[in-house]
Amino acid sequence: MTAFATAPKLKLAVFKFASCDGCQLQLLNLEHELLPLAGRIEIAHFLEASSRVEPGPYDLSLVEGSVATPADAARIRRIREESKVLVSIGACATAGGIQALRNRADVEDWKQRVYPHPEWLSVLPTSTPIADHVKVDHELHGCPINPLQVRRVLLRALLGTTPDLPSGSVCHECKRAGRVCVLVARGAPCLGPVTRAGCGALCPSLARDCYGCFGPLDDPNPPSLAGRLAELGLGPRDVERRFRGITGYAPAFRALADRIAEERSAEETGGSADD
Amino acid sequence: MPRSPSDGDEANRISASRFLARPRLQELIDALRGRGYRVIAPVPRDGAVVYAEVESADALPRGLRESQAPGRYRLEAATGDRVFDVVNGPGALKPFFFAPRETLLQVRTDAAGFEASETLPETPPTAFLGVRACDLAALGVQDRIFRRGRFPDAWYEARRRDVLVVAVNCVRSAATCFCTSFGTGPEAREGHDLVLTEQEDGFVARSGTPAGAEVLDGLSLPPAGAERVEAEHGALVACAEGMERGIDTEGFPELLYARLEHPRWAETGERCLSCGNCTAVCPTCFCHDESDEPALDGSGAVRVREWDSCFDRDHAQVHGLNFRPHIAHRYRQWLVHKLGAWIDQFGESGCVGCGRCITWCPVGIDITEEVAALRTEAP
Ligand code: SF4
Ligand code: SF4
Ligand code: SF4
């Protein structure tokens, strides 16, 4: 008998907001590790794994998805109240997700164009990260999240400590893995230098450039990298697109992309005025 | 201090030099393998050369050379069948001894308390073939830190213990090289067991240790002769003189300490991505982080060490405060430590002039340019 085995089980809940379920799936992808964990964790609310639902409060809540409807906005507040520790998981929950593309558009207009009965829809004009609505204790980034990081969050929660997640760039992981840099050796427009570590440098390990799915690292420098991408031959539109991906609504990426967009439109109007 | 190559005793040098015809390089590899070494050598991979295990001389970057510039590296075809014309790639010897990630301890807990045991790596005897003078010098720097410091590192030592080094003198430098500024190259002077200098049809070979001499003797090579040794000397002088970059280290470290408020730091802080590539490729950088990975069943944990970087924001995070909050602070920390404070700390420079931090910086920040700018007094 170990000292920890006698401790009460950690009551875990997993909730879904506007998202594709892929991050919750990473939890299930822990497969053979779930069995020993099952003795230490009580899965109290995890609809993707079990239809049995226990009421709160929960020791640890993992929240996937972004807040996209008025009902979401109310529900996340209830979940926060019921959760000792709340961890948002994935690009949707931490940065608004790909659905945050609508944050730059007129949602009313899109509704009219796409749906036969737009009046049946109740949506917010924006898709926003969980932390915009409630206090979040930790964030797990990525699209999807890395199962090893979920594992770390669970095991650290069992010990009552913080998960201690990386704050630096994907380049750290890329170099530790002994990869040859695709930006330097091939001129590929890699976002690794401004993207948060955590994926294990998955894309560069497959000889392709990082597209930033973990979002910006703490204190990134997107303008300098954007300058380098331009030197590598990307036009302003391509650079803007590069930063408007899955985590494009994250403030550091958004600020850069918005600035490029502004400069482009200023140039275009300037150009037509000259004509 | 820059030094001229081959200032040793001319006659001794000639008598000590053998000639290894290029087709016989395989015999050297076989001899090393026959003595129980795995052989690690530069091989082309993913557009660069990386150190990897080889069984055959055919795996070497034959007929290739590279072009390097700040933030840019390309392998290119060259005429001829020389195998050591690619000066270097992103990786030095560092990862082989100071592992990017490794388990240090296994901790077991039970009702009575906990018990920790070291998990030392089991590394086969290893021969490195094609090690450059600057990397050899960097190995010396890391040896003095990890092996000869007040707290010798058992994990480094376990990997480092049974190693044989076949160095290769540089007869060609990359545009990013500046080893002459630190006197670490282009000729390998110490720390090698064998050294080769590549010529049109083969290699001038000499031993540096009894272990190297034994390998060399086993190959029964003909003498290189005065003419080849003369040509070798000329090639090394030409390589040293042809080096495009340099750092004027006059007045270090005090000069750097006197420049801590120089406006250049803020300018470079605007360019620097704080990505840490420079520290990862630097053959002397040794910063690391340790963390504990708990076991699934709660029976203990493993303690893991991995490379860290002074460019990582968390590196300077202490009790809720960060004492290097801006990228400029981190760049300054790196450069002033590498070229200045290292001298106070270890009695030598932390830079050997390999140029990797210049080439592998995604935005091409050039330490030699930075120093030149910092040397000029702020306006
Ligand atoms: S490939 Fe990308 S992630 Fe890897 S070192 Fe280069 S820029 Fe960084
Ligand atoms: S500081 Fe740069 S040039 Fe000097 S040893 Fe490190 S990587 Fe090489
Ligand atoms: S100097 Fe270059 S490689 Fe080093 S952290 Fe800054 S951008 Fe990255």
XYZ file of C-alpha atoms and ligand atoms in Angstrom:
678
model
C 0.000 0.000 0.000
C 1.415 3.349 -0.917
C 0.847 6.464 1.094
C -1.150 8.054 -1.698
C -3.465 5.156 -2.464
C -5.426 5.794 0.704
C -6.070 9.450 -0.231
C -9.617 10.273 -1.340
C -10.181 10.140 -5.087
C -9.860 13.299 -7.153
C -13.271 14.249 -8.499
C -12.826 15.117 -12.155
C -15.240 16.793 -14.548
C -14.849 17.437 -18.255
C -17.058 20.019 -19.968
C -17.552 20.940 -23.570
C -18.328 24.319 -25.111
C -18.027 25.352 -28.792
C -15.462 22.817 -30.008
C -14.914 19.625 -31.970
C -14.358 17.177 -29.038
C -10.814 16.494 -30.190
C -9.241 17.672 -26.953
C -11.465 15.490 -24.772
C -10.470 12.656 -27.037
C -6.836 13.208 -26.051
C -7.881 12.312 -22.514
C -9.290 9.033 -23.789
C -6.142 8.580 -25.867
C -4.233 8.103 -22.637
C -5.718 4.580 -22.953
C -3.513 2.182 -20.988
C -2.692 4.929 -18.507
C -6.342 5.480 -17.633
C -6.620 2.185 -15.797
C -4.111 2.885 -13.000
C -5.504 6.421 -12.883
C -9.046 5.120 -12.454
C -8.118 3.976 -8.953
C -7.179 7.529 -8.005
C -9.615 9.627 -9.995
C -13.389 9.602 -9.970
C -14.768 10.651 -13.305
C -17.802 12.554 -12.111
C -18.789 14.270 -15.335
C -17.395 13.301 -18.730
C -20.132 12.798 -21.290
C -17.787 11.575 -23.976
C -16.690 8.703 -21.722
C -19.779 7.927 -19.652
C -23.413 9.005 -19.467
C -23.312 8.723 -15.667
C -23.200 12.239 -14.252
C -22.412 13.193 -10.659
C -23.297 16.641 -9.347
C -20.548 19.115 -8.291
C -18.512 20.401 -6.636
C -15.530 19.044 -8.563
C -11.867 19.019 -7.560
C -10.703 19.558 -11.127
C -12.678 20.672 -14.157
C -11.270 20.520 -17.659
C -13.115 22.832 -20.006
C -12.968 22.405 -23.766
C -14.344 24.884 -26.292
C -15.044 28.580 -26.580
C -17.942 30.673 -25.323
C -20.146 31.282 -28.360
C -23.733 31.578 -27.086
C -25.513 33.386 -24.234
C -26.216 29.962 -22.695
C -22.469 29.149 -22.785
C -21.709 32.392 -20.984
C -24.109 31.509 -18.162
C -23.015 27.866 -17.951
C -19.279 28.616 -17.615
C -20.028 30.778 -14.562
C -21.915 27.894 -12.907
C -19.050 25.524 -13.706
C -16.523 27.920 -12.218
C -18.507 28.050 -8.990
C -18.582 24.258 -8.812
C -14.842 23.765 -9.559
C -11.935 24.002 -7.147
C -9.443 24.065 -10.018
C -10.491 24.980 -13.552
C -8.227 24.237 -16.517
C -9.219 25.340 -20.005
C -8.018 22.911 -22.658
C -7.291 23.486 -26.322
C -7.114 26.339 -28.799
C -10.886 27.011 -28.627
C -10.938 27.325 -24.842
C -7.698 29.300 -24.624
C -7.887 31.484 -27.755
C -11.435 31.306 -29.122
C -10.597 28.684 -31.743
C -11.021 28.763 -35.495
C -14.636 29.865 -34.917
C -13.206 33.168 -33.660
C -12.733 34.061 -37.327
C -16.283 35.349 -37.022
C -15.103 37.950 -34.509
C -13.995 40.074 -37.437
C -17.228 39.563 -39.386
C -20.872 40.578 -39.110
C -22.457 37.528 -37.487
C -26.008 38.691 -38.252
C -25.119 38.827 -41.922
C -23.542 35.348 -41.841
C -26.611 33.910 -40.092
C -28.885 35.233 -42.806
C -26.710 33.792 -45.557
C -26.061 30.345 -44.084
C -29.178 29.204 -42.216
C -32.715 28.723 -43.527
C -34.091 29.789 -40.113
C -31.616 32.270 -38.648
C -34.210 33.336 -36.097
C -33.822 29.935 -34.395
C -30.187 30.695 -33.554
C -29.108 32.372 -30.364
C -25.418 33.204 -30.650
C -23.054 35.826 -29.340
C -21.360 38.112 -31.874
C -17.983 36.696 -30.832
C -16.343 33.382 -29.934
C -14.123 33.995 -26.932
C -11.776 32.049 -24.669
C -12.907 30.802 -21.273
C -10.545 33.184 -19.473
C -12.492 36.142 -20.917
C -15.455 35.037 -18.789
C -14.178 33.428 -15.587
C -10.931 32.994 -13.695
C -8.937 30.121 -15.161
C -6.285 28.401 -13.032
C -4.259 26.873 -15.860
C -4.437 26.690 -19.622
C -3.529 23.717 -21.792
C -2.866 24.933 -25.296
C -2.925 23.223 -28.669
C -5.248 21.930 -31.361
C -5.537 19.356 -30.056
C -3.857 19.404 -26.666
C -0.960 17.042 -26.024
C -2.010 13.955 -24.004
C 1.273 14.114 -22.095
C 0.293 17.551 -20.827
C -3.134 16.296 -19.729
C -1.379 13.512 -17.898
C 0.835 16.050 -16.182
C -2.143 18.187 -15.114
C -3.917 15.155 -13.647
C -0.881 13.813 -11.819
C 0.081 17.196 -10.448
C -3.511 17.837 -9.366
C -3.407 14.537 -7.441
C -0.392 15.904 -5.569
C -2.030 19.281 -5.121
C 0.696 21.117 -7.040
C 0.664 23.265 -10.181
C 1.276 21.591 -13.556
C 4.407 23.641 -14.362
C 3.841 23.937 -18.103
C 6.398 25.336 -20.568
C 6.361 29.063 -21.264
C 9.029 29.118 -23.994
C 9.058 28.495 -27.738
C 8.499 25.408 -29.866
C 12.130 25.908 -30.965
C 13.299 24.666 -27.545
C 11.557 21.353 -28.126
C 12.621 21.263 -31.756
C 16.286 21.614 -30.849
C 16.046 19.197 -27.935
C 14.612 16.661 -30.373
C 17.646 17.232 -32.631
C 15.620 18.439 -35.624
C 17.137 20.473 -38.417
C 15.439 23.883 -38.473
C 13.109 24.105 -41.477
C 13.207 27.907 -41.417
C 16.985 28.209 -41.528
C 17.779 25.178 -43.701
C 14.822 25.469 -46.105
C 13.328 28.911 -45.745
C 9.977 27.495 -44.599
C 7.722 30.043 -42.807
C 7.868 28.354 -39.402
C 5.972 29.971 -36.509
C 7.899 27.930 -33.935
C 9.900 30.911 -32.611
C 6.744 32.709 -31.448
C 4.663 29.658 -30.572
C 4.399 28.122 -27.132
C 6.093 24.786 -26.562
C 4.048 21.751 -25.612
C 3.527 19.754 -28.798
C 7.039 18.296 -28.790
C 7.775 20.151 -32.056
C 5.407 17.864 -33.928
C 5.352 19.694 -37.271
C 9.108 20.350 -37.585
C 9.637 16.695 -36.660
C 7.663 15.857 -39.794
C 9.781 18.330 -41.788
C 7.052 20.933 -41.988
C 6.721 24.398 -40.563
C 4.857 25.049 -37.313
C 1.533 26.876 -37.874
C 1.127 28.069 -34.336
C -1.667 25.851 -32.987
C -0.395 26.232 -29.402
C -0.725 29.987 -29.699
C 1.802 32.640 -28.694
C 4.369 31.964 -25.994
C 4.680 34.308 -23.017
C 6.171 37.548 -24.317
C 6.504 36.668 -28.022
C 7.851 38.878 -30.797
C 5.582 38.314 -33.821
C 6.533 41.575 -35.599
C 10.182 40.520 -35.882
C 9.289 37.058 -37.176
C 6.812 38.625 -39.617
C 9.674 40.716 -40.984
C 11.710 37.563 -41.484
C 8.799 35.782 -43.226
C 8.587 38.727 -45.617
C 12.318 38.359 -46.348
C 11.658 34.686 -47.091
C 9.254 35.774 -49.804
C 5.813 35.875 -48.168
C 3.642 38.804 -49.197
C 1.748 40.817 -46.553
C -1.441 38.859 -47.207
C 0.319 35.525 -46.651
C 1.980 36.759 -43.483
C -1.386 37.962 -42.185
C -2.983 34.594 -42.972
C -0.156 32.773 -41.270
C -1.028 34.531 -38.000
C -4.795 34.189 -38.437
C -4.873 30.431 -38.002
C -6.360 28.307 -35.267
C -5.049 30.626 -32.528
C -5.385 33.803 -34.582
C -7.610 35.437 -31.956
C -4.887 35.199 -29.289
C -3.963 38.838 -28.562
C -0.311 38.715 -29.717
C -1.157 37.078 -33.054
C -4.288 39.137 -33.545
C -2.483 42.444 -32.948
C 0.083 41.658 -35.612
C -2.434 40.381 -38.171
C -4.694 43.402 -37.582
C -1.765 45.742 -38.049
C -0.815 44.099 -41.345
C -4.452 44.232 -42.474
C -4.612 47.934 -41.644
C -1.385 48.660 -43.483
C -2.659 46.732 -46.484
C -5.970 48.544 -46.628
C -4.225 51.909 -46.117
C -1.972 51.048 -49.039
C -4.905 49.950 -51.183
C -6.929 53.107 -50.510
C -3.752 55.173 -50.910
C -3.101 53.400 -54.210
C -6.611 53.955 -55.596
C -6.489 57.630 -54.574
C -3.395 57.981 -56.748
C -5.133 56.494 -59.776
C 44.708 35.423 -29.099
C 44.861 34.472 -32.764
C 47.672 32.062 -33.464
C 49.274 30.774 -36.603
C 48.646 27.142 -37.452
C 51.379 24.553 -37.216
C 53.859 26.502 -35.142
C 55.061 23.207 -33.672
C 58.358 21.602 -34.484
C 58.440 21.114 -38.242
C 60.581 17.973 -38.309
C 58.545 16.267 -35.599
C 55.391 17.065 -37.423
C 56.654 15.509 -40.632
C 57.871 12.359 -38.935
C 54.596 11.970 -37.018
C 52.358 12.344 -40.069
C 50.896 9.401 -41.949
C 48.857 9.330 -45.143
C 45.411 7.745 -45.300
C 44.216 7.457 -48.886
C 40.522 8.312 -49.116
C 39.418 4.796 -50.182
C 40.998 3.531 -46.950
C 38.818 5.700 -44.698
C 36.575 2.673 -44.286
C 39.528 0.859 -42.703
C 39.685 3.535 -40.026
C 35.965 3.171 -39.330
C 36.319 -0.606 -39.232
C 39.304 -0.345 -36.893
C 37.323 1.811 -34.486
C 34.324 -0.487 -34.656
C 36.613 -3.458 -34.229
C 37.809 -1.946 -30.949
C 34.234 -1.860 -29.715
C 33.374 1.767 -30.473
C 30.189 2.890 -32.118
C 31.289 5.510 -34.642
C 29.491 8.852 -34.738
C 30.181 11.090 -37.726
C 28.546 13.929 -39.653
C 25.929 12.680 -42.104
C 23.646 14.701 -44.395
C 20.058 14.761 -43.152
C 17.096 17.098 -43.731
C 19.225 19.695 -45.474
C 22.121 19.877 -43.009
C 24.757 17.617 -41.495
C 24.006 16.011 -38.155
C 26.071 13.675 -36.009
C 24.779 10.114 -36.325
C 26.100 6.576 -36.041
C 27.804 5.291 -39.203
C 29.069 1.915 -40.263
C 30.232 2.946 -43.698
C 32.284 5.849 -45.033
C 29.599 6.147 -47.698
C 27.317 7.731 -45.100
C 29.561 10.822 -44.855
C 28.659 14.028 -46.750
C 30.776 13.174 -49.784
C 30.911 15.832 -52.503
C 28.891 18.291 -50.460
C 29.603 21.622 -48.878
C 27.375 24.110 -47.147
C 26.782 27.787 -47.362
C 26.042 29.599 -44.135
C 24.872 33.134 -43.443
C 22.958 34.759 -40.587
C 19.675 32.828 -40.371
C 20.452 30.713 -43.422
C 22.010 27.291 -44.083
C 22.036 25.322 -47.338
C 23.782 22.120 -48.354
C 25.187 22.322 -51.855
C 26.869 19.949 -54.277
C 30.614 20.433 -54.671
C 32.992 18.996 -57.215
C 35.209 16.147 -56.108
C 34.640 13.509 -53.505
C 35.899 15.159 -50.359
C 33.951 14.016 -47.306
C 34.749 16.720 -44.736
C 34.048 19.902 -46.666
C 30.844 20.653 -44.753
C 32.198 22.620 -41.817
C 29.397 21.985 -39.360
C 25.675 21.609 -38.799
C 23.375 22.675 -35.967
C 24.503 20.000 -33.535
C 27.864 19.907 -31.790
C 29.039 17.142 -29.436
C 27.034 18.659 -26.599
C 23.882 16.510 -26.899
C 25.938 13.331 -26.603
C 27.216 14.193 -23.131
C 24.870 16.834 -21.778
C 21.642 15.179 -22.893
C 18.762 17.389 -24.089
C 16.464 15.440 -21.770
C 17.325 12.701 -19.323
C 16.113 11.016 -16.178
C 18.349 11.730 -13.192
C 16.635 9.990 -10.320
C 14.005 7.420 -9.593
C 12.095 8.265 -6.416
C 9.935 5.700 -4.595
C 7.539 6.626 -1.854
C 5.933 4.393 0.736
C 4.363 4.746 4.137
C 7.825 5.046 5.720
C 9.027 7.915 3.528
C 10.867 8.019 0.237
C 13.992 6.694 -1.376
C 15.846 8.156 -4.358
C 18.279 6.326 -6.609
C 20.359 7.650 -9.493
C 19.527 6.425 -12.966
C 22.890 6.619 -14.685
C 22.946 6.189 -18.460
C 24.622 3.186 -20.008
C 26.481 4.519 -23.015
C 28.552 2.308 -25.297
C 32.165 3.305 -25.988
C 31.910 5.999 -28.634
C 34.317 7.265 -31.276
C 33.559 10.616 -32.896
C 34.871 11.045 -36.400
C 35.172 14.492 -37.972
C 35.152 16.735 -34.895
C 36.154 20.350 -35.602
C 38.679 22.270 -33.541
C 36.075 24.710 -32.198
C 33.836 21.867 -31.047
C 36.785 20.185 -29.408
C 37.506 23.426 -27.561
C 33.835 23.624 -26.566
C 34.037 20.064 -25.272
C 36.929 21.198 -23.096
C 34.794 24.073 -21.776
C 31.930 21.735 -20.907
C 34.316 19.163 -19.409
C 35.685 21.811 -17.063
C 32.145 22.652 -15.968
C 30.597 19.196 -15.721
C 33.566 16.973 -14.908
C 36.080 19.139 -13.093
C 33.833 21.545 -11.212
C 33.155 21.372 -7.509
C 30.261 19.026 -8.178
C 31.217 16.579 -10.924
C 28.129 15.529 -12.835
C 27.722 11.754 -12.745
C 25.387 11.627 -15.745
C 27.727 13.646 -17.958
C 30.666 11.581 -16.737
C 28.931 8.294 -17.544
C 28.530 9.359 -21.179
C 31.888 11.068 -21.472
C 34.106 8.395 -19.936
C 34.760 6.029 -22.820
C 35.226 8.308 -25.800
C 37.736 8.508 -28.618
C 37.916 11.630 -30.784
C 39.093 11.748 -34.379
C 39.313 15.453 -35.149
C 39.381 17.013 -38.599
C 41.318 20.212 -39.207
C 39.401 22.842 -41.134
C 40.790 23.702 -44.547
C 37.600 25.541 -45.365
C 35.615 27.800 -43.048
C 31.990 28.810 -43.166
C 31.170 32.485 -43.604
C 29.891 32.450 -40.014
C 33.067 31.019 -38.420
C 35.349 33.137 -36.230
C 37.395 30.610 -34.238
C 40.593 32.612 -34.855
C 39.227 35.300 -32.505
C 39.486 32.799 -29.656
C 42.433 30.761 -30.869
C 40.318 27.612 -30.905
C 40.805 26.744 -34.606
C 41.008 26.045 -37.476
C 43.555 23.474 -36.313
C 42.777 20.975 -33.555
C 45.434 21.409 -30.877
C 44.327 19.389 -27.892
C 41.685 16.976 -26.733
C 41.803 14.687 -29.762
C 43.128 11.140 -30.043
C 43.645 11.389 -33.787
C 43.526 14.256 -36.227
C 43.011 14.239 -39.982
C 43.530 16.970 -42.559
C 41.703 16.320 -45.788
C 43.562 16.727 -49.076
C 42.661 16.027 -52.690
C 43.209 12.256 -52.505
C 43.125 11.493 -48.793
C 44.137 12.601 -45.342
C 47.240 13.567 -43.439
C 46.807 11.698 -40.143
C 48.496 12.158 -36.756
C 47.799 10.838 -33.301
C 47.341 12.945 -30.196
C 47.188 10.232 -27.536
C 48.490 6.669 -27.070
C 44.982 5.368 -27.790
C 44.985 7.239 -31.091
C 48.502 6.083 -31.905
C 47.441 2.487 -31.408
C 44.605 2.867 -33.911
C 46.892 4.600 -36.377
C 49.662 2.013 -36.034
C 47.136 -0.750 -36.636
C 46.398 0.709 -40.073
C 50.067 0.503 -41.177
C 49.903 3.741 -43.142
C 52.745 5.137 -45.238
C 54.433 8.376 -44.088
C 52.714 11.509 -45.383
C 56.019 13.069 -46.429
C 57.258 16.643 -46.295
C 55.316 17.799 -49.328
C 51.905 16.823 -47.950
C 52.695 18.286 -44.556
C 53.790 21.534 -46.224
C 50.545 21.625 -48.204
C 48.590 20.950 -45.020
C 50.317 23.854 -43.301
C 49.527 26.156 -46.227
C 45.873 25.127 -46.253
C 45.486 25.785 -42.523
C 47.124 29.207 -42.777
C 44.904 30.097 -45.738
C 41.799 28.956 -43.856
C 42.697 31.042 -40.800
C 43.477 34.079 -42.921
C 40.330 33.726 -44.999
C 37.966 33.946 -42.061
C 35.472 36.737 -42.664
C 34.164 37.351 -39.173
C 35.766 38.124 -35.846
C 35.251 39.481 -32.371
C 37.664 41.921 -30.782
C 37.837 40.611 -27.214
C 40.242 43.310 -26.004
C 39.158 44.553 -22.584
C 36.643 41.754 -21.892
C 34.910 41.304 -19.506
C 35.137 44.859 -18.103
C 34.338 46.469 -21.437
C 31.051 44.570 -21.610
C 30.172 45.446 -18.013
C 30.696 49.082 -18.943
C 28.134 48.723 -21.735
C 25.170 47.416 -19.742
C 23.119 50.519 -20.513
C 24.078 50.722 -24.204
C 21.120 51.546 -26.495
C 22.065 48.620 -28.730
C 20.422 46.176 -26.301
C 17.004 47.731 -26.823
C 17.461 47.697 -30.598
C 18.449 44.043 -30.649
C 15.638 43.301 -28.196
C 13.253 44.445 -30.932
C 14.680 41.878 -33.348
C 15.313 38.968 -30.986
C 12.500 36.415 -30.794
C 13.617 35.052 -27.441
C 13.261 31.642 -29.078
C 16.389 30.112 -27.529
C 17.820 28.593 -30.707
C 21.178 30.261 -30.072
C 21.543 28.653 -26.645
C 20.450 25.240 -27.921
C 23.005 25.161 -30.744
C 25.791 26.734 -28.695
C 28.229 23.963 -27.813
C 29.036 25.493 -24.416
C 25.623 26.627 -23.085
C 24.783 24.436 -20.107
C 21.595 25.804 -18.530
C 19.053 23.193 -17.596
C 15.847 22.748 -15.709
C 14.815 19.903 -13.458
C 11.279 18.754 -12.806
C 9.540 15.766 -11.301
C 7.220 13.512 -13.237
C 4.952 11.687 -10.791
C 4.162 8.011 -11.396
C 0.631 7.132 -12.476
C -0.079 4.984 -9.452
C 1.328 7.474 -6.947
C 4.229 5.198 -6.035
C 6.877 7.860 -6.654
C 8.305 10.034 -9.378
C 11.195 10.435 -11.733
C 13.331 13.550 -11.758
C 13.971 14.776 -15.283
C 16.575 17.258 -16.456
C 16.266 19.056 -19.762
C 17.989 21.893 -21.575
C 16.730 25.270 -20.533
C 17.577 28.676 -21.919
C 18.152 32.151 -20.507
C 15.842 33.278 -23.333
C 12.920 31.461 -21.733
C 10.873 33.946 -19.737
C 10.439 31.458 -16.878
C 14.215 31.257 -16.505
C 14.171 34.570 -14.612
C 10.879 34.041 -12.792
C 11.384 34.064 -9.031
C 8.606 34.257 -6.448
C 6.136 35.941 -8.751
C 8.661 38.449 -10.076
C 10.649 38.364 -13.274
C 14.040 39.981 -13.152
C 14.516 39.930 -16.944
C 11.060 41.037 -18.055
C 12.076 42.230 -21.529
C 13.665 40.335 -24.388
C 16.486 42.899 -24.437
C 17.371 41.904 -20.849
C 17.611 38.272 -21.895
C 19.740 38.949 -24.925
C 22.057 41.064 -22.783
C 22.258 38.343 -20.143
C 23.232 35.774 -22.772
C 25.882 37.833 -24.525
C 27.443 39.339 -21.404
C 27.617 35.937 -19.735
C 28.967 34.137 -22.791
C 31.689 36.652 -23.605
C 32.247 38.372 -20.283
C 31.015 36.943 -16.986
C 32.078 33.449 -18.123
C 35.669 34.660 -17.830
C 35.092 35.699 -14.211
C 33.246 32.482 -13.493
C 35.414 29.893 -15.247
C 38.582 31.722 -16.232
C 37.952 31.484 -19.977
C 35.543 32.690 -22.632
C 32.229 30.881 -23.072
C 32.452 31.381 -26.837
C 34.665 29.293 -29.116
C 33.687 31.054 -32.335
C 31.779 28.217 -34.023
C 29.241 30.638 -35.509
C 26.233 28.401 -34.893
C 24.270 31.049 -32.998
C 24.569 33.284 -36.083
C 23.454 30.713 -38.643
C 20.662 29.110 -36.606
C 19.097 32.318 -35.330
C 15.806 32.505 -37.267
C 16.220 36.275 -37.656
C 19.976 36.163 -38.190
C 21.225 38.118 -35.168
C 25.014 38.099 -35.449
C 27.012 38.076 -32.211
C 30.059 39.542 -34.006
C 28.028 42.515 -35.250
C 26.484 42.979 -31.835
C 29.888 43.142 -30.188
C 31.176 45.585 -32.799
C 28.189 47.836 -32.122
C 28.596 47.528 -28.359
C 32.295 48.388 -28.527
C 31.491 51.840 -29.841
C 30.506 54.165 -27.017
C 26.878 55.123 -27.027
C 26.373 58.449 -28.815
S 11.939 24.416 -37.388
Fe 10.599 25.971 -36.513
S 10.313 25.287 -34.395
Fe 12.132 24.239 -35.170
S 13.887 25.587 -34.592
Fe 13.252 26.134 -36.685
S 11.864 27.857 -36.397
Fe 12.009 26.805 -34.405
S 28.255 31.918 -28.702
Fe 27.778 31.376 -30.823
S 29.754 31.349 -31.882
Fe 30.177 31.319 -29.673
S 30.386 29.137 -29.193
Fe 28.223 29.684 -28.809
S 27.164 29.222 -30.743
Fe 29.365 29.228 -31.192
S 19.340 35.754 -30.702
Fe 18.235 34.700 -32.367
S 18.294 32.501 -31.826
Fe 18.798 33.676 -29.966
S 16.825 33.923 -28.892
Fe 17.141 35.768 -30.157
S 16.090 35.300 -32.105
Fe 16.346 33.332 -31.026
